[in-house]
C-alpha positions as CSV (number, residue, x, y, z in Angstrom):
1,M,109.5,82.1,150.8
2,E,108.0,83.4,147.5
3,R,104.3,84.2,148.0
4,G,103.2,81.9,145.1
5,A,105.3,79.0,146.4
6,E,103.6,79.5,149.9
7,F,100.4,79.4,148.5
8,S,100.8,76.1,146.4
9,R,102.3,74.5,149.8
10,W,99.0,75.5,151.4
11,K,97.1,74.0,148.8
12,A,98.7,70.9,148.3
13,Q,98.3,70.5,152.4
14,C,94.4,71.2,152.4
15,L,93.5,69.1,149.4
16,G,95.5,66.5,151.1
17,K,93.0,66.3,153.7
18,A,89.5,65.9,154.3
19,D,87.0,68.6,153.9
20,L,87.0,70.8,157.5
21,S,83.1,70.7,157.5
22,R,81.3,68.5,159.8
23,K,80.5,66.0,157.5
24,G,84.3,65.7,156.5
25,S,83.2,65.4,152.7
26,V,81.8,67.6,150.0
27,D,78.0,67.5,149.5
28,E,76.7,66.4,146.3
29,D,75.1,69.8,145.2
30,A,78.5,71.3,145.9
31,V,80.6,69.0,144.2
32,E,81.0,70.7,140.7
33,V,81.7,74.1,142.4
34,V,84.3,72.7,144.4
35,R,86.0,70.8,141.7
36,L,85.8,74.0,139.4
37,L,87.6,76.4,142.1
38,N,90.2,73.5,143.1
39,A,91.1,73.1,139.3
40,Q,92.2,76.9,139.2
41,E,95.9,77.8,140.2
42,Q,94.5,80.5,142.3
43,F,91.7,79.2,144.4
44,F,91.5,76.1,146.8
45,T,88.4,75.3,148.7
46,T,88.9,74.8,152.9
47,S,85.3,73.6,153.8
48,S,81.8,73.6,152.3
49,C,78.2,72.9,153.0
50,A,75.5,72.7,150.2
51,G,72.9,73.8,152.7
52,R,70.9,71.6,155.2
53,V,68.0,71.3,157.4
54,V,68.7,70.4,160.9
55,L,66.9,69.7,164.3
56,L,68.9,70.3,167.2
57,D,68.0,69.5,170.9
58,G,69.2,71.7,173.9
59,G,72.0,74.1,173.8
60,M,69.7,77.4,173.8
61,N,71.5,80.4,175.4
62,G,69.0,83.1,175.6
63,F,68.2,83.5,171.8
64,E,71.4,81.8,170.4
65,V,71.6,78.2,169.4
66,Q,75.1,76.4,171.0
67,K,75.9,73.8,168.5
68,K,78.9,72.4,170.6
69,Q,76.4,71.6,173.4
70,C,73.5,70.3,171.7
71,C,72.3,66.9,170.2
72,W,71.7,66.7,166.6
73,L,68.6,65.1,166.1
74,L,68.2,65.2,162.2
75,V,70.4,66.5,159.5
76,T,69.5,66.3,155.8
77,H,70.9,67.9,152.9
78,K,67.7,67.0,150.6
79,P,64.1,68.2,151.2
80,C,62.8,67.4,154.4
81,V,60.0,64.7,155.1
82,K,57.3,65.7,158.2
83,D,57.4,62.2,159.6
84,D,61.3,62.2,159.9
85,V,60.9,65.4,161.9
86,I,57.8,64.1,164.0
87,V,60.1,61.2,165.1
88,A,63.0,63.0,165.6
89,L,61.3,65.5,167.9
90,K,60.1,62.5,170.3
91,K,63.9,62.1,171.1
92,A,64.3,65.6,172.4
93,N,64.8,66.2,175.9
94,G,65.6,69.9,175.9
95,D,64.9,72.9,173.5
96,A,64.4,71.6,170.1
97,I,65.2,73.9,167.4
98,L,64.5,73.6,163.6
99,K,66.9,75.4,161.1
100,F,67.6,75.6,157.6
101,E,71.3,76.4,157.0
102,P,71.9,78.0,153.5
103,F,75.1,77.1,151.4
104,V,78.3,78.0,152.6
105,L,81.7,78.0,150.9
106,H,85.3,78.9,152.2
107,V,87.9,79.4,149.5
108,Q,91.6,80.5,149.9
109,C,92.6,82.6,147.3
110,R,96.2,83.4,146.1
111,Q,95.8,87.3,145.5
112,L,93.2,90.0,146.9
113,Q,92.5,90.4,143.2
114,D,91.2,86.8,143.2
115,A,89.3,87.3,146.0
116,Q,87.5,90.2,144.5
117,I,86.8,88.7,141.6
118,L,85.2,85.5,143.3
119,H,83.3,88.1,145.7
120,S,81.7,89.7,142.7
121,V,80.7,86.2,141.4
122,A,79.1,85.2,144.7
123,I,77.3,88.5,144.9
124,D,76.0,88.4,141.5
125,A,74.6,84.8,142.2
126,G,72.7,86.0,145.4
127,F,74.9,84.9,148.2
128,R,74.8,88.8,149.5
129,N,76.7,88.0,152.9
130,S,79.8,86.8,151.5
131,G,83.1,88.6,152.5
132,I,87.0,88.7,152.4
133,T,89.2,88.1,155.1
134,V,93.0,88.7,155.4
135,G,94.9,86.6,158.0
136,K,98.0,87.6,160.0
137,R,100.3,85.3,157.8
138,G,98.7,86.6,154.7
139,K,96.2,83.8,154.0
140,I,93.5,85.5,151.8
141,M,90.0,83.8,152.6
142,L,86.8,84.6,150.6
143,A,83.4,83.1,152.5
144,V,80.5,82.7,150.3
145,R,77.1,83.1,152.3
146,S,73.5,84.3,152.2
147,T,71.2,85.3,154.6
148,H,68.0,83.4,153.6
149,G,68.1,81.1,156.6
150,L,65.5,79.8,159.2
151,E,65.6,79.0,162.9
152,V,62.6,78.4,164.7
153,P,62.2,76.8,168.5
154,L,59.9,74.0,168.5
155,S,59.9,72.4,171.9
156,R,60.9,73.5,175.4
157,K,62.4,71.0,178.0
158,G,61.3,68.3,175.7
159,K,57.7,69.4,175.3
160,L,56.5,70.5,172.0
161,M,55.0,73.7,172.0
162,V,53.5,74.1,168.5
163,T,50.9,72.0,166.8
164,Q,52.1,69.5,164.1
165,E,50.3,71.5,161.7
166,Y,52.8,74.4,162.4
167,V,55.7,71.9,162.0
168,D,54.1,70.8,158.6
169,F,54.1,74.7,157.7
170,L,57.5,75.2,158.7
171,I,59.0,72.1,156.9
172,N,57.4,73.4,153.6
173,I,59.1,76.8,154.3
174,A,62.5,74.9,154.9
175,N,61.9,72.9,151.6
176,Q,61.3,76.1,149.5
177,K,64.4,77.6,150.8
178,M,66.3,74.6,150.0
179,E,65.1,74.8,146.4
180,E,66.0,78.7,146.3
181,N,69.5,77.4,147.6
182,K,70.1,74.8,144.9
183,K,69.0,77.5,142.3
184,R,71.7,79.7,143.8
185,I,74.4,77.4,143.7
186,E,73.8,76.6,140.2
187,R,74.0,80.3,139.4
188,F,76.9,80.9,141.3
189,Y,78.6,78.2,139.1
190,R,77.4,79.6,135.8
191,C,78.7,83.1,136.9
192,L,82.2,81.6,138.0
193,Q,82.6,79.8,134.6
194,H,82.0,83.1,132.9
195,A,84.4,84.9,135.3
196,L,86.9,82.5,134.7
197,E,86.5,82.5,130.9
198,R,86.6,86.3,131.0
199,E,89.9,86.4,133.1
200,T,91.6,84.1,130.5
201,V,90.7,86.0,127.9
202,T,92.0,89.2,129.6
203,N,95.3,87.6,130.5
204,S,95.7,86.2,126.8
205,R,95.0,89.8,125.2
206,T,97.4,91.3,127.8
207,N,100.2,88.7,127.1
208,V,99.8,88.8,123.1
209,T,99.4,92.9,122.9
210,E,102.3,93.9,125.5
211,P,105.6,94.4,123.6
212,S,108.8,93.1,124.8
213,D,111.9,95.4,125.7
214,T,113.5,94.3,122.7
215,D,110.4,95.1,120.4
216,K,110.4,98.5,122.0
217,K,114.0,99.0,121.2
218,K,113.7,98.0,117.9
219,K,110.7,100.7,117.5
220,M,112.5,103.7,118.8
221,P,113.4,106.0,115.9
222,E,116.8,106.8,115.3
223,K,118.0,110.3,116.0
224,S,118.4,112.7,113.2
225,P,121.7,114.2,112.9
226,S,120.3,117.6,112.3
227,K,118.6,117.6,115.7
228,R,120.7,117.8,118.6
229,I,119.8,117.9,122.2
230,T,121.5,120.7,124.2
231,K,123.3,120.0,127.5
232,E,120.6,122.2,129.3
233,N,117.9,119.7,127.9
234,D,120.1,116.8,129.2
235,K,120.3,118.1,132.4
236,E,116.3,118.7,132.5
237,L,116.0,115.2,131.5
238,E,118.1,114.0,134.2
239,N,116.6,116.2,137.0
240,P,113.0,116.6,136.3
241,D,111.1,119.4,138.2
242,D,110.7,118.6,141.9
243,D,107.3,120.3,142.0
244,D,105.8,117.7,139.4
245,P,103.4,115.7,141.8
246,G,103.4,112.7,139.3
247,I,100.7,110.3,139.3
248,S,98.8,109.4,142.6
249,V,96.5,106.1,142.6
250,T,94.3,105.2,145.6
251,I,93.3,101.8,145.4
252,F,90.9,101.6,148.6
253,P,89.6,105.4,149.3
254,E,89.4,106.2,152.9
255,D,85.8,107.2,152.5
256,Y,84.8,104.0,150.8
C-alpha cells in the first residue's frame, strides 16, 4: 500500500476513536492545539494531556510511582485548592504522592521531515524533552514533553509525614508550574501556526518557480549548424569518467 494512503487510513481510524489518554477526551487547554494539528494532512494526534495535579495513594516501588497499582485520590487540570488536597489526603491508606504532570502530546506524522518541523516547534516553545520515534511498521511519532514536573511523597501507610503548611507550600509550587505550563502550550500553538505558514509559503514558491519538463524543452537553445559534436565527444557524454565521485549527501552524519 502506498505510504500516503496508509497514513490516511491510520488517521481516519484514530480520529474516529476517543482520545487515548486516561480521561478519554481532549482537555480544554489543549483543544486548540489538537484541532490545528488534526486539520493538517500530515499530522494527527493520538493522545494528549494539558497538564494536571494528581494525588495518588499507594503504588510506591522504591522511589517510583506505579500508577496501575494505586488509587487516584485527586485529579485536576486547573490550579489546585489546598482544602481539596487535605480532604483527599484523609482517604489515603498507603503512600500518598502529590504530582504535577506537565503538558504531553503524541502526534503521528506522515514523513520524518514533518516530525522534524514539529519537533523544532516543541523545542522552541520550551518542551525540551520532546522526541521522535519510528515504529517497525513505519509509524513516525512525535512526543511533546517537558521536564518541569513535580513529585513529592506526603504520607506513609496512611500517616501524613509533613505539616499542612508544607502541603500549602507544595500546592503553590504546583500551581505556579501549572501557569507556566499553560504559557508554554500557548507558545507552542503560536510557534506551530508560524511554522505551518512558512511551510505553506515555501511549498507554494517551489510549485511556482519550478519549471515543467515542457518548459525546459522550449527553453533549450537550438543547435547551431556551424557547431558539430564529434563522435569522440558523443562517446564521452555517453560514458562519463568512472573516476568522477559525483555528489555525496549525508542526511544524518554518524558523529551527530
